[in-house]
CSV table of C-alpha atoms and ligand atoms in Angstrom, one decimal:
chain,number,residue,atom,x,y,z
A,1,UNK,CA,94.8,87.9,77.5
A,2,UNK,CA,95.8,88.5,81.1
A,3,UNK,CA,96.1,85.5,83.5
A,4,UNK,CA,93.0,84.3,85.3
A,5,UNK,CA,94.5,85.4,88.6
A,6,UNK,CA,94.1,89.0,87.6
A,7,UNK,CA,90.3,88.6,86.9
A,8,UNK,CA,89.2,90.0,90.3
A,9,UNK,CA,91.8,92.7,90.4
A,10,UNK,CA,91.4,96.3,89.4
A,11,UNK,CA,94.1,98.9,89.1
A,12,UNK,CA,95.1,100.5,92.4
A,13,UNK,CA,92.4,103.1,93.1
A,14,UNK,CA,94.8,105.1,95.2
A,15,UNK,CA,97.2,105.6,92.3
A,16,UNK,CA,94.3,106.2,90.0
A,17,UNK,CA,93.0,109.0,92.3
A,18,UNK,CA,96.6,110.4,92.3
A,19,UNK,CA,96.5,110.5,88.4
A,20,UNK,CA,93.1,112.2,88.5
A,21,UNK,CA,94.4,114.6,91.1
A,22,UNK,CA,97.3,115.6,88.8
A,23,UNK,CA,95.0,115.9,85.8
A,24,UNK,CA,92.7,118.3,87.7
A,25,UNK,CA,95.5,120.1,89.6
A,26,UNK,CA,93.9,118.9,92.9
A,27,UNK,CA,95.7,118.8,96.2
A,28,UNK,CA,96.5,115.1,96.7
A,29,UNK,CA,95.2,113.9,100.0
A,30,UNK,CA,94.6,110.4,98.5
A,31,UNK,CA,98.1,108.8,98.5
A,32,UNK,CA,99.9,108.3,101.7
A,33,UNK,CA,103.3,109.9,101.0
A,34,UNK,CA,105.0,112.9,102.6
A,35,UNK,CA,105.3,116.1,100.6
A,36,UNK,CA,107.9,117.4,103.1
A,37,UNK,CA,111.6,116.8,102.7
A,38,UNK,CA,113.5,113.6,103.7
A,39,UNK,CA,115.9,114.2,106.7
A,40,UNK,CA,119.1,115.8,105.3
A,41,UNK,CA,121.3,113.2,107.0
A,42,UNK,CA,119.6,110.4,105.1
A,43,UNK,CA,120.0,112.1,101.7
A,44,UNK,CA,123.7,112.7,102.5
A,45,UNK,CA,124.1,109.0,103.6
A,46,UNK,CA,122.6,107.9,100.2
A,47,UNK,CA,125.0,110.1,98.3
A,48,UNK,CA,127.9,108.9,100.4
A,49,UNK,CA,126.9,105.2,99.8
A,50,UNK,CA,126.9,105.6,96.1
A,51,UNK,CA,130.1,107.6,96.0
A,52,UNK,CA,131.6,104.9,98.4
A,53,UNK,CA,130.8,102.3,95.7
A,54,UNK,CA,128.1,100.3,97.5
A,55,UNK,CA,126.6,99.8,94.0
A,56,UNK,CA,126.5,96.1,93.3
A,57,UNK,CA,124.1,93.4,94.5
A,58,UNK,CA,123.8,93.2,98.2
A,59,UNK,CA,123.6,89.8,100.0
A,60,UNK,CA,120.1,88.5,99.0
A,61,UNK,CA,118.6,88.8,102.5
A,62,UNK,CA,120.1,92.3,103.1
A,63,UNK,CA,123.1,94.2,104.1
A,64,UNK,CA,124.5,92.8,107.3
A,65,UNK,CA,124.9,96.3,108.8
A,66,UNK,CA,121.2,97.1,108.2
A,67,UNK,CA,120.0,93.7,109.5
A,68,UNK,CA,122.0,94.1,112.6
A,69,UNK,CA,120.8,97.7,113.2
A,70,UNK,CA,117.2,96.5,112.8
A,71,UNK,CA,117.6,93.5,115.1
A,72,UNK,CA,119.2,95.8,117.8
A,73,UNK,CA,116.4,98.4,117.4
A,74,UNK,CA,113.6,95.8,117.8
A,75,UNK,CA,115.4,94.5,120.9
A,76,UNK,CA,115.8,98.1,122.4
A,77,UNK,CA,112.2,99.2,121.6
A,78,UNK,CA,110.2,96.0,122.2
A,79,UNK,CA,112.5,93.6,123.9
A,80,UNK,CA,112.2,91.2,121.0
A,81,UNK,CA,115.0,88.7,120.7
A,82,UNK,CA,116.0,89.0,117.0
A,83,UNK,CA,119.0,87.4,115.3
A,84,UNK,CA,120.1,89.4,112.3
A,85,UNK,CA,121.6,86.3,110.6
A,86,UNK,CA,118.6,84.0,111.0
A,87,UNK,CA,115.5,86.1,111.4
A,88,UNK,CA,115.8,89.4,109.4
A,89,UNK,CA,115.3,89.7,105.6
A,90,UNK,CA,115.4,93.1,103.9
A,91,UNK,CA,112.7,93.5,101.2
A,92,UNK,CA,111.7,96.0,98.6
A,93,UNK,CA,109.0,97.7,100.7
A,94,UNK,CA,106.4,96.1,103.0
A,95,UNK,CA,104.6,95.6,99.7
A,96,UNK,CA,107.1,93.0,98.7
A,97,UNK,CA,107.4,91.7,102.3
A,98,UNK,CA,103.7,90.7,102.4
A,99,UNK,CA,103.8,89.2,98.9
A,100,UNK,CA,106.9,87.0,99.4
A,101,UNK,CA,105.8,86.0,102.9
A,102,UNK,CA,102.5,84.7,101.5
A,103,UNK,CA,104.2,83.1,98.5
A,104,UNK,CA,106.5,81.3,101.0
A,105,UNK,CA,103.7,80.1,103.3
A,106,UNK,CA,100.5,79.5,101.3
A,107,UNK,CA,99.4,76.4,99.4
A,108,UNK,CA,96.5,76.4,96.9
A,109,UNK,CA,93.2,76.3,98.9
A,110,UNK,CA,94.8,77.7,102.1
A,111,UNK,CA,92.7,80.5,103.7
A,112,UNK,CA,94.1,83.8,104.7
A,113,UNK,CA,92.1,86.1,107.0
A,114,UNK,CA,92.1,89.8,106.0
A,115,UNK,CA,90.6,92.4,108.3
A,116,UNK,CA,88.5,95.0,106.4
A,117,UNK,CA,89.0,97.8,105.6
A,118,UNK,CA,92.5,96.8,104.4
A,119,UNK,CA,95.5,98.2,102.6
A,120,UNK,CA,95.0,97.5,98.9
A,121,UNK,CA,98.1,95.3,98.6
A,122,UNK,CA,96.8,92.5,100.9
A,123,UNK,CA,94.1,91.0,98.6
A,124,UNK,CA,96.4,90.7,95.5
A,125,UNK,CA,99.1,89.2,97.7
A,126,UNK,CA,96.8,86.4,98.9
A,127,UNK,CA,95.6,85.7,95.3
A,128,UNK,CA,99.1,85.7,93.9
A,129,UNK,CA,100.1,83.1,96.5
A,130,UNK,CA,97.1,80.9,95.4
A,131,UNK,CA,95.3,81.4,98.7
A,132,UNK,CA,91.6,82.1,99.4
A,133,UNK,CA,91.0,85.4,101.3
A,134,UNK,CA,88.4,85.4,104.1
A,135,UNK,CA,87.3,88.9,105.1
A,136,UNK,CA,86.3,90.1,108.5
A,137,UNK,CA,84.9,93.6,108.4
A,138,UNK,CA,85.4,96.3,111.1
A,139,UNK,CA,82.3,98.4,111.6
A,140,UNK,CA,82.5,102.2,111.6
A,141,UNK,CA,82.7,104.5,113.5
A,142,UNK,CA,84.7,102.6,116.2
A,143,UNK,CA,86.3,100.0,113.9
A,144,UNK,CA,86.8,97.6,116.8
A,145,UNK,CA,87.9,94.0,116.3
A,146,UNK,CA,84.9,91.7,117.2
A,147,UNK,CA,86.0,88.4,118.8
A,148,UNK,CA,83.0,86.4,117.5
A,149,UNK,CA,83.2,87.7,114.0
A,150,UNK,CA,86.9,86.9,113.9
A,151,UNK,CA,86.4,83.4,115.3
A,152,UNK,CA,83.8,82.7,112.7
A,153,UNK,CA,86.4,83.3,110.0
A,154,UNK,CA,88.9,80.8,111.4
A,155,UNK,CA,88.7,77.1,110.5
A,156,UNK,CA,90.9,74.1,109.6
A,157,UNK,CA,92.1,75.7,106.4
A,158,UNK,CA,93.2,79.0,108.0
A,159,UNK,CA,96.9,79.2,107.3
A,160,UNK,CA,97.5,82.9,108.0
A,161,UNK,CA,96.0,86.2,109.1
A,162,UNK,CA,97.2,89.6,108.1
A,163,UNK,CA,97.1,92.1,110.8
A,164,UNK,CA,98.0,95.8,110.3
A,165,UNK,CA,98.4,98.0,113.3
A,166,UNK,CA,98.5,101.0,113.5
A,167,UNK,CA,95.9,100.6,110.9
A,168,UNK,CA,95.4,102.1,107.4
A,169,UNK,CA,92.8,103.4,106.7
A,170,UNK,CA,91.0,103.7,110.0
A,171,UNK,CA,93.8,105.0,112.2
A,172,UNK,CA,93.0,102.3,114.8
A,173,UNK,CA,95.8,101.1,117.1
A,174,UNK,CA,94.6,97.7,118.2
A,175,UNK,CA,94.5,97.3,122.0
A,176,UNK,CA,96.3,94.5,123.8
A,177,UNK,CA,92.9,92.8,124.3
A,178,UNK,CA,92.2,92.9,120.6
A,179,UNK,CA,95.7,91.5,119.9
A,180,UNK,CA,95.2,88.8,122.4
A,181,UNK,CA,92.0,87.7,120.5
A,182,UNK,CA,94.2,87.3,117.4
A,183,UNK,CA,97.0,85.5,119.3
A,184,UNK,CA,94.5,83.0,120.9
A,185,UNK,CA,92.9,82.1,117.6
A,186,UNK,CA,96.4,81.7,115.9
A,187,UNK,CA,97.4,79.3,118.6
A,188,UNK,CA,94.1,77.4,118.6
A,189,UNK,CA,94.0,77.0,114.8
A,190,UNK,CA,97.8,76.7,114.2
A,191,UNK,CA,97.8,79.8,112.1
A,192,UNK,CA,100.7,82.1,111.2
A,193,UNK,CA,100.2,85.9,111.8
A,194,UNK,CA,101.7,88.2,109.2
A,195,UNK,CA,101.8,91.7,110.7
A,196,UNK,CA,102.2,95.0,108.9
A,197,UNK,CA,103.6,97.4,111.4
A,198,UNK,CA,104.8,100.1,109.0
A,199,UNK,CA,103.2,102.9,111.1
A,200,UNK,CA,104.7,101.7,114.4
A,201,UNK,CA,106.2,105.1,115.1
A,202,UNK,CA,103.2,107.3,114.2
A,203,UNK,CA,101.0,107.2,117.3
A,204,UNK,CA,98.9,109.8,119.1
A,205,UNK,CA,97.8,110.7,122.6
A,206,UNK,CA,100.6,108.7,124.3
A,207,UNK,CA,99.7,105.4,122.7
A,208,UNK,CA,102.3,102.6,122.6
A,209,UNK,CA,102.8,100.2,119.7
A,210,UNK,CA,102.6,96.5,120.7
A,211,UNK,CA,104.1,94.1,118.2
A,212,UNK,CA,102.0,90.9,118.0
A,213,UNK,CA,105.2,88.9,118.3
A,214,UNK,CA,105.7,90.2,121.9
A,215,UNK,CA,102.5,88.4,123.1
A,216,UNK,CA,103.2,85.0,124.8
A,217,UNK,CA,103.6,82.2,122.3
A,218,UNK,CA,103.5,84.5,119.2
A,219,UNK,CA,107.2,85.0,118.3
A,220,UNK,CA,107.4,81.5,116.9
A,221,UNK,CA,104.3,82.0,114.7
A,222,UNK,CA,104.5,85.6,113.6
A,223,UNK,CA,106.1,87.2,110.5
A,224,UNK,CA,106.6,90.8,111.6
A,225,UNK,CA,106.8,93.2,108.6
A,226,UNK,CA,108.2,96.6,109.3
A,227,UNK,CA,109.0,99.4,106.9
A,228,UNK,CA,111.2,102.5,106.5
A,229,UNK,CA,108.9,104.3,104.1
A,230,UNK,CA,106.8,106.2,106.6
A,231,UNK,CA,109.0,106.6,109.6
A,232,UNK,CA,111.8,108.2,107.7
A,233,UNK,CA,109.9,109.8,104.8
A,234,UNK,CA,111.5,107.7,102.2
A,235,UNK,CA,108.6,106.0,100.4
A,236,UNK,CA,110.6,106.0,97.2
A,237,UNK,CA,113.6,104.1,98.6
A,238,UNK,CA,111.5,100.9,98.9
A,239,UNK,CA,113.0,99.5,102.0
A,240,UNK,CA,111.4,97.2,104.6
A,241,UNK,CA,112.0,93.9,106.4
A,242,UNK,CA,110.5,90.7,107.7
A,243,UNK,CA,111.4,89.2,111.0
A,244,UNK,CA,110.4,85.5,111.3
A,245,UNK,CA,111.5,82.3,112.9
A,246,UNK,CA,114.5,80.7,111.0
A,247,UNK,CA,112.5,78.1,109.1
A,248,UNK,CA,110.0,80.7,107.8
A,249,UNK,CA,112.8,83.2,107.1
A,250,UNK,CA,114.6,80.6,104.9
A,251,UNK,CA,111.4,80.2,102.8
A,252,UNK,CA,110.9,84.0,102.6
A,253,UNK,CA,114.5,84.4,101.4
A,254,UNK,CA,114.1,81.9,98.7
A,255,UNK,CA,111.1,83.7,97.2
A,256,UNK,CA,112.7,87.1,97.7
A,257,UNK,CA,115.9,85.9,96.0
A,258,UNK,CA,114.0,84.8,92.9
A,259,UNK,CA,111.7,87.9,92.9
A,260,UNK,CA,114.0,90.9,93.4
A,261,UNK,CA,117.4,89.4,94.4
A,262,UNK,CA,117.9,92.3,96.9
A,263,UNK,CA,116.7,95.8,97.8
A,264,UNK,CA,118.8,98.6,96.4
A,265,UNK,CA,122.3,98.3,97.9
A,266,UNK,CA,123.3,102.0,98.5
A,267,UNK,CA,120.0,102.8,100.0
A,268,UNK,CA,120.3,99.8,102.4
A,269,UNK,CA,123.7,101.2,103.5
A,270,UNK,CA,122.2,104.7,103.9
A,271,UNK,CA,119.3,103.3,105.9
A,272,UNK,CA,121.6,102.2,108.7
A,273,UNK,CA,121.9,106.0,109.5
A,274,UNK,CA,118.1,106.1,109.8
A,275,UNK,CA,117.8,103.1,112.1
A,276,UNK,CA,120.5,104.7,114.4
A,277,UNK,CA,118.6,108.0,114.7
A,278,UNK,CA,118.3,108.9,118.4
A,279,UNK,CA,115.1,108.8,120.5
A,280,UNK,CA,114.6,112.5,119.9
A,281,UNK,CA,113.9,111.8,116.2
A,282,UNK,CA,110.9,109.7,117.0
A,283,UNK,CA,109.7,112.1,119.6
A,284,UNK,CA,109.8,114.9,117.0
A,285,UNK,CA,108.1,112.7,114.4
A,286,UNK,CA,105.2,112.1,116.8
A,287,UNK,CA,105.0,115.8,117.8
A,288,UNK,CA,104.9,116.8,114.1
A,289,UNK,CA,102.2,114.3,113.3
A,290,UNK,CA,100.1,115.4,116.3
A,291,UNK,CA,100.1,118.9,114.8
A,292,UNK,CA,99.1,117.5,111.4
A,293,UNK,CA,96.4,115.3,112.8
A,294,UNK,CA,94.9,118.0,114.9
A,295,UNK,CA,94.9,120.4,111.9
A,296,UNK,CA,93.2,117.7,109.7
A,297,UNK,CA,90.5,117.1,112.4
A,298,UNK,CA,89.9,120.8,112.7
A,299,UNK,CA,89.5,121.1,108.9
A,300,UNK,CA,87.1,118.2,108.8
A,301,UNK,CA,85.0,119.5,111.7
A,302,UNK,CA,84.9,123.0,110.1
A,303,UNK,CA,83.7,121.7,106.7
A,304,UNK,CA,81.0,119.3,107.9
A,305,UNK,CA,82.7,115.9,107.8
A,306,UNK,CA,82.2,113.5,110.7
A,307,UNK,CA,85.3,111.6,111.9
A,308,UNK,CA,86.9,110.1,115.0
A,309,UNK,CA,90.5,111.2,115.5
A,310,UNK,CA,93.0,108.5,114.4
A,311,UNK,CA,94.9,106.8,117.2
A,312,UNK,CA,97.9,106.1,114.9
A,313,UNK,CA,99.1,106.2,111.2
A,314,UNK,CA,98.2,109.3,109.1
A,315,UNK,CA,94.8,108.7,107.7
A,316,UNK,CA,91.3,109.5,108.7
A,317,UNK,CA,88.1,107.9,107.5
A,318,UNK,CA,85.5,110.7,107.2
A,319,UNK,CA,81.8,110.5,106.9
A,320,UNK,CA,80.6,112.9,104.2
A,321,UNK,CA,76.9,112.6,105.1
A,322,UNK,CA,77.0,116.1,106.6
A,323,UNK,CA,78.5,118.1,103.7
A,324,UNK,CA,75.3,118.1,101.6
A,325,UNK,CA,76.3,115.9,98.8
A,326,UNK,CA,73.3,113.9,97.5
A,327,UNK,CA,73.5,110.2,98.5
A,328,UNK,CA,76.2,108.1,100.0
A,329,UNK,CA,78.1,107.0,96.8
A,330,UNK,CA,81.7,107.4,97.9
A,331,UNK,CA,83.1,106.9,94.4
A,332,UNK,CA,80.9,109.7,93.0
A,333,UNK,CA,81.8,111.9,96.0
A,334,UNK,CA,85.5,111.3,95.8
A,335,UNK,CA,85.6,112.1,92.0
A,336,UNK,CA,83.4,115.2,92.5
A,337,UNK,CA,85.6,116.4,95.3
A,338,UNK,CA,88.8,115.9,93.2
A,339,UNK,CA,87.5,117.4,90.0
A,340,UNK,CA,85.2,120.2,91.3
A,341,UNK,CA,86.6,121.1,94.7
A,342,UNK,CA,90.3,120.3,93.9
A,343,UNK,CA,91.0,118.0,96.9
A,344,UNK,CA,91.7,114.3,96.1
A,345,UNK,CA,90.6,111.6,98.6
A,346,UNK,CA,90.0,107.8,98.3
A,347,UNK,CA,86.5,106.2,98.3
A,348,UNK,CA,85.9,104.3,101.6
A,349,UNK,CA,84.4,101.2,99.9
A,350,UNK,CA,87.6,100.6,98.0
A,351,UNK,CA,89.2,99.4,101.3
A,352,UNK,CA,86.5,96.7,101.6
A,353,UNK,CA,85.5,93.7,99.5
A,354,UNK,CA,82.3,93.1,101.4
A,355,UNK,CA,79.5,94.8,99.3
A,356,UNK,CA,78.0,97.9,100.9
A,357,UNK,CA,80.8,98.4,103.4
A,358,UNK,CA,82.6,101.8,103.3
A,359,UNK,CA,79.8,103.7,101.5
A,360,UNK,CA,79.4,107.2,102.8
A,361,UNK,CA,83.1,107.3,103.8
A,362,UNK,CA,86.2,108.8,102.2
A,363,UNK,CA,89.8,108.6,103.4
A,364,UNK,CA,92.0,111.7,103.9
A,365,UNK,CA,95.8,111.2,104.1
A,366,UNK,CA,97.6,113.9,106.0
A,367,UNK,CA,101.4,113.3,105.8
A,368,UNK,CA,101.6,116.8,104.4
A,369,UNK,CA,103.1,120.2,105.0
A,370,UNK,CA,100.8,122.4,107.1
A,371,UNK,CA,100.7,124.8,104.1
A,372,UNK,CA,99.3,121.9,102.0
A,373,UNK,CA,96.6,121.2,104.6
A,374,UNK,CA,95.8,124.9,104.8
A,375,UNK,CA,95.3,125.1,101.1
A,376,UNK,CA,93.1,122.0,101.1
A,377,UNK,CA,91.0,123.7,103.9
A,378,UNK,CA,90.5,126.8,101.8
A,379,UNK,CA,89.4,124.7,98.8
A,380,UNK,CA,87.0,122.7,100.9
A,381,UNK,CA,85.5,125.8,102.4
A,382,UNK,CA,85.1,127.4,99.0
A,383,UNK,CA,84.0,124.3,97.1
A,384,UNK,CA,81.8,122.2,99.4
A,385,UNK,CA,78.8,124.6,99.4
A,386,UNK,CA,78.4,123.6,95.7
A,387,UNK,CA,77.4,120.1,97.1
A,388,UNK,CA,74.4,121.7,98.7
A,389,UNK,CA,73.5,123.3,95.4
A,390,UNK,CA,73.8,119.9,93.8
A,391,UNK,CA,71.4,118.4,96.3
A,392,UNK,CA,68.7,120.9,95.6
A,393,UNK,CA,69.0,120.5,91.8
A,394,UNK,CA,68.9,116.7,91.8
B,401,PLP,N1,101.3,98.7,104.4
B,401,PLP,C1,100.4,99.7,104.7
B,401,PLP,C2,99.4,99.5,105.7
B,401,PLP,C3,100.5,100.9,104.0
B,401,PLP,O1,99.7,101.9,104.3
B,401,PLP,C4,101.5,101.1,103.0
B,401,PLP,C5,101.6,102.4,102.2
B,401,PLP,O2,100.7,103.2,102.2
B,401,PLP,C6,102.3,100.1,102.7
B,401,PLP,C7,102.2,98.9,103.4
B,401,PLP,C8,103.4,100.2,101.6
B,401,PLP,O3,104.6,100.1,102.2
B,401,PLP,P1,106.0,100.1,101.4
B,401,PLP,O4,106.2,101.5,100.9
B,401,PLP,O5,107.0,99.7,102.4
B,401,PLP,O6,105.8,99.2,100.3
C-alpha cells in the first residue's frame, strides 16, 4: 500500500494529457516544453564537457563556475547582492528546488500559502514536507492578487508562501503593488517567501521582471528559485538554483545532498555558456515569444475561445464557453479536444484545489514552432464545429 502522504495526490495530469496526446496522435499543447531546437552553442558545450571529463559528482551545492556565473547575472540584471559560495545552490530543476526548500523549512503543522491556480508541483512539495497548504484563489479573467483574501490566509502558523511570477498557468506578471502586498504580509507574520521565477525572461509588451527579493526587507526572508529549463530550451537538462540567506542555504544544501547529491556535472559545466549569453540572446528570446503569443491569441480568437493575452510565461488560460461544447466540464472538453480534434490541452480546474474553480477553462501551452501552432489552428478550425453538433444532439 502506498504511504498515507500520497492519499490526496493524483498522477500529474499534464503528463497524463501528454500520454493521451501521443496515443491519439494529437498536437501536444498541454506540456510546457519547446519543440524547437536547443541553441547549438549549448549542445556543443555539453559535448565538450563530457569529452573534457567533467563526468564525476560535482560539489554538492553546484559547480563553482556555474554558481559564480549565476551570482554575477543576478547582480547585473536585478542588482541583487548574491555570494556564490554562501547563497547559491544548484538543483535538479526548479521542481527539486521547491521540494528541498520546503523540506528544509517546514515542520509538521506549519502552513504554506499557495496561490491558485498553481503549478502542479507546489501541492506535493508542501505535503512531502509535512506542511499544510492554504489556498488563495485568483479569479478569472484578470487573475489579480486580492489583498484581503491573501491577508485572510495568513496567521501565526504561516511559515512560507510560494509565489510564481511570471505565472503559470495564467500568464500574469505580478505588479510591484501586488508584490508589495506579499512582502508586507511576510514581514508582519515572519513568513519566508519561496519564489518560482522560472519564466523571468519570457515577458511581453515591455514588462520587466521584479524579483521579490529586491523589495526592501525581502532578501533576508526570500528563497529565490530560478531555472534554466525555459530560458535556454533545456527542460531535459534538469538545472535550476536556489538563492537564499546563508542559514537557509545550508539547510537546503543538506536536504539536496541527501536527495540527489548534485545536478548532472557535465550539464552544469555546459550551462555556464548559457548564463554568459549576451543581452541579444534574451532580446531575441522575447521577440520570438511575442510572435508565438500573438499567433496563439489569433488562433484562439479565430476559433471562438475567450482569453486575455498573457503578460509573461508561455501559457494562456482560455474560456471555451464560446466554442459550442455543451457545459463547462473542462476535463470532458480537454479529453474531447485531444481525442476528437487532435489538440491536447490541460483542464483549468486541475490547477486549483478549491472546488468549482477553473471550470470552463483550459490551458494552452505555446512554446512551439510556428508550424506546430499553424497545424493546431487547422485542426481546431476543422474539428471545433463538431462541438456544435454535439450540443444539438445532447
Ligand atoms: N515551475 C513552473 C511554474 C513551471 O511552469 C515549471 C514547468 O513547467 C517548473 C517549475 C518545472 O521546472 P524545472 O524544469 O526546472 O523542474
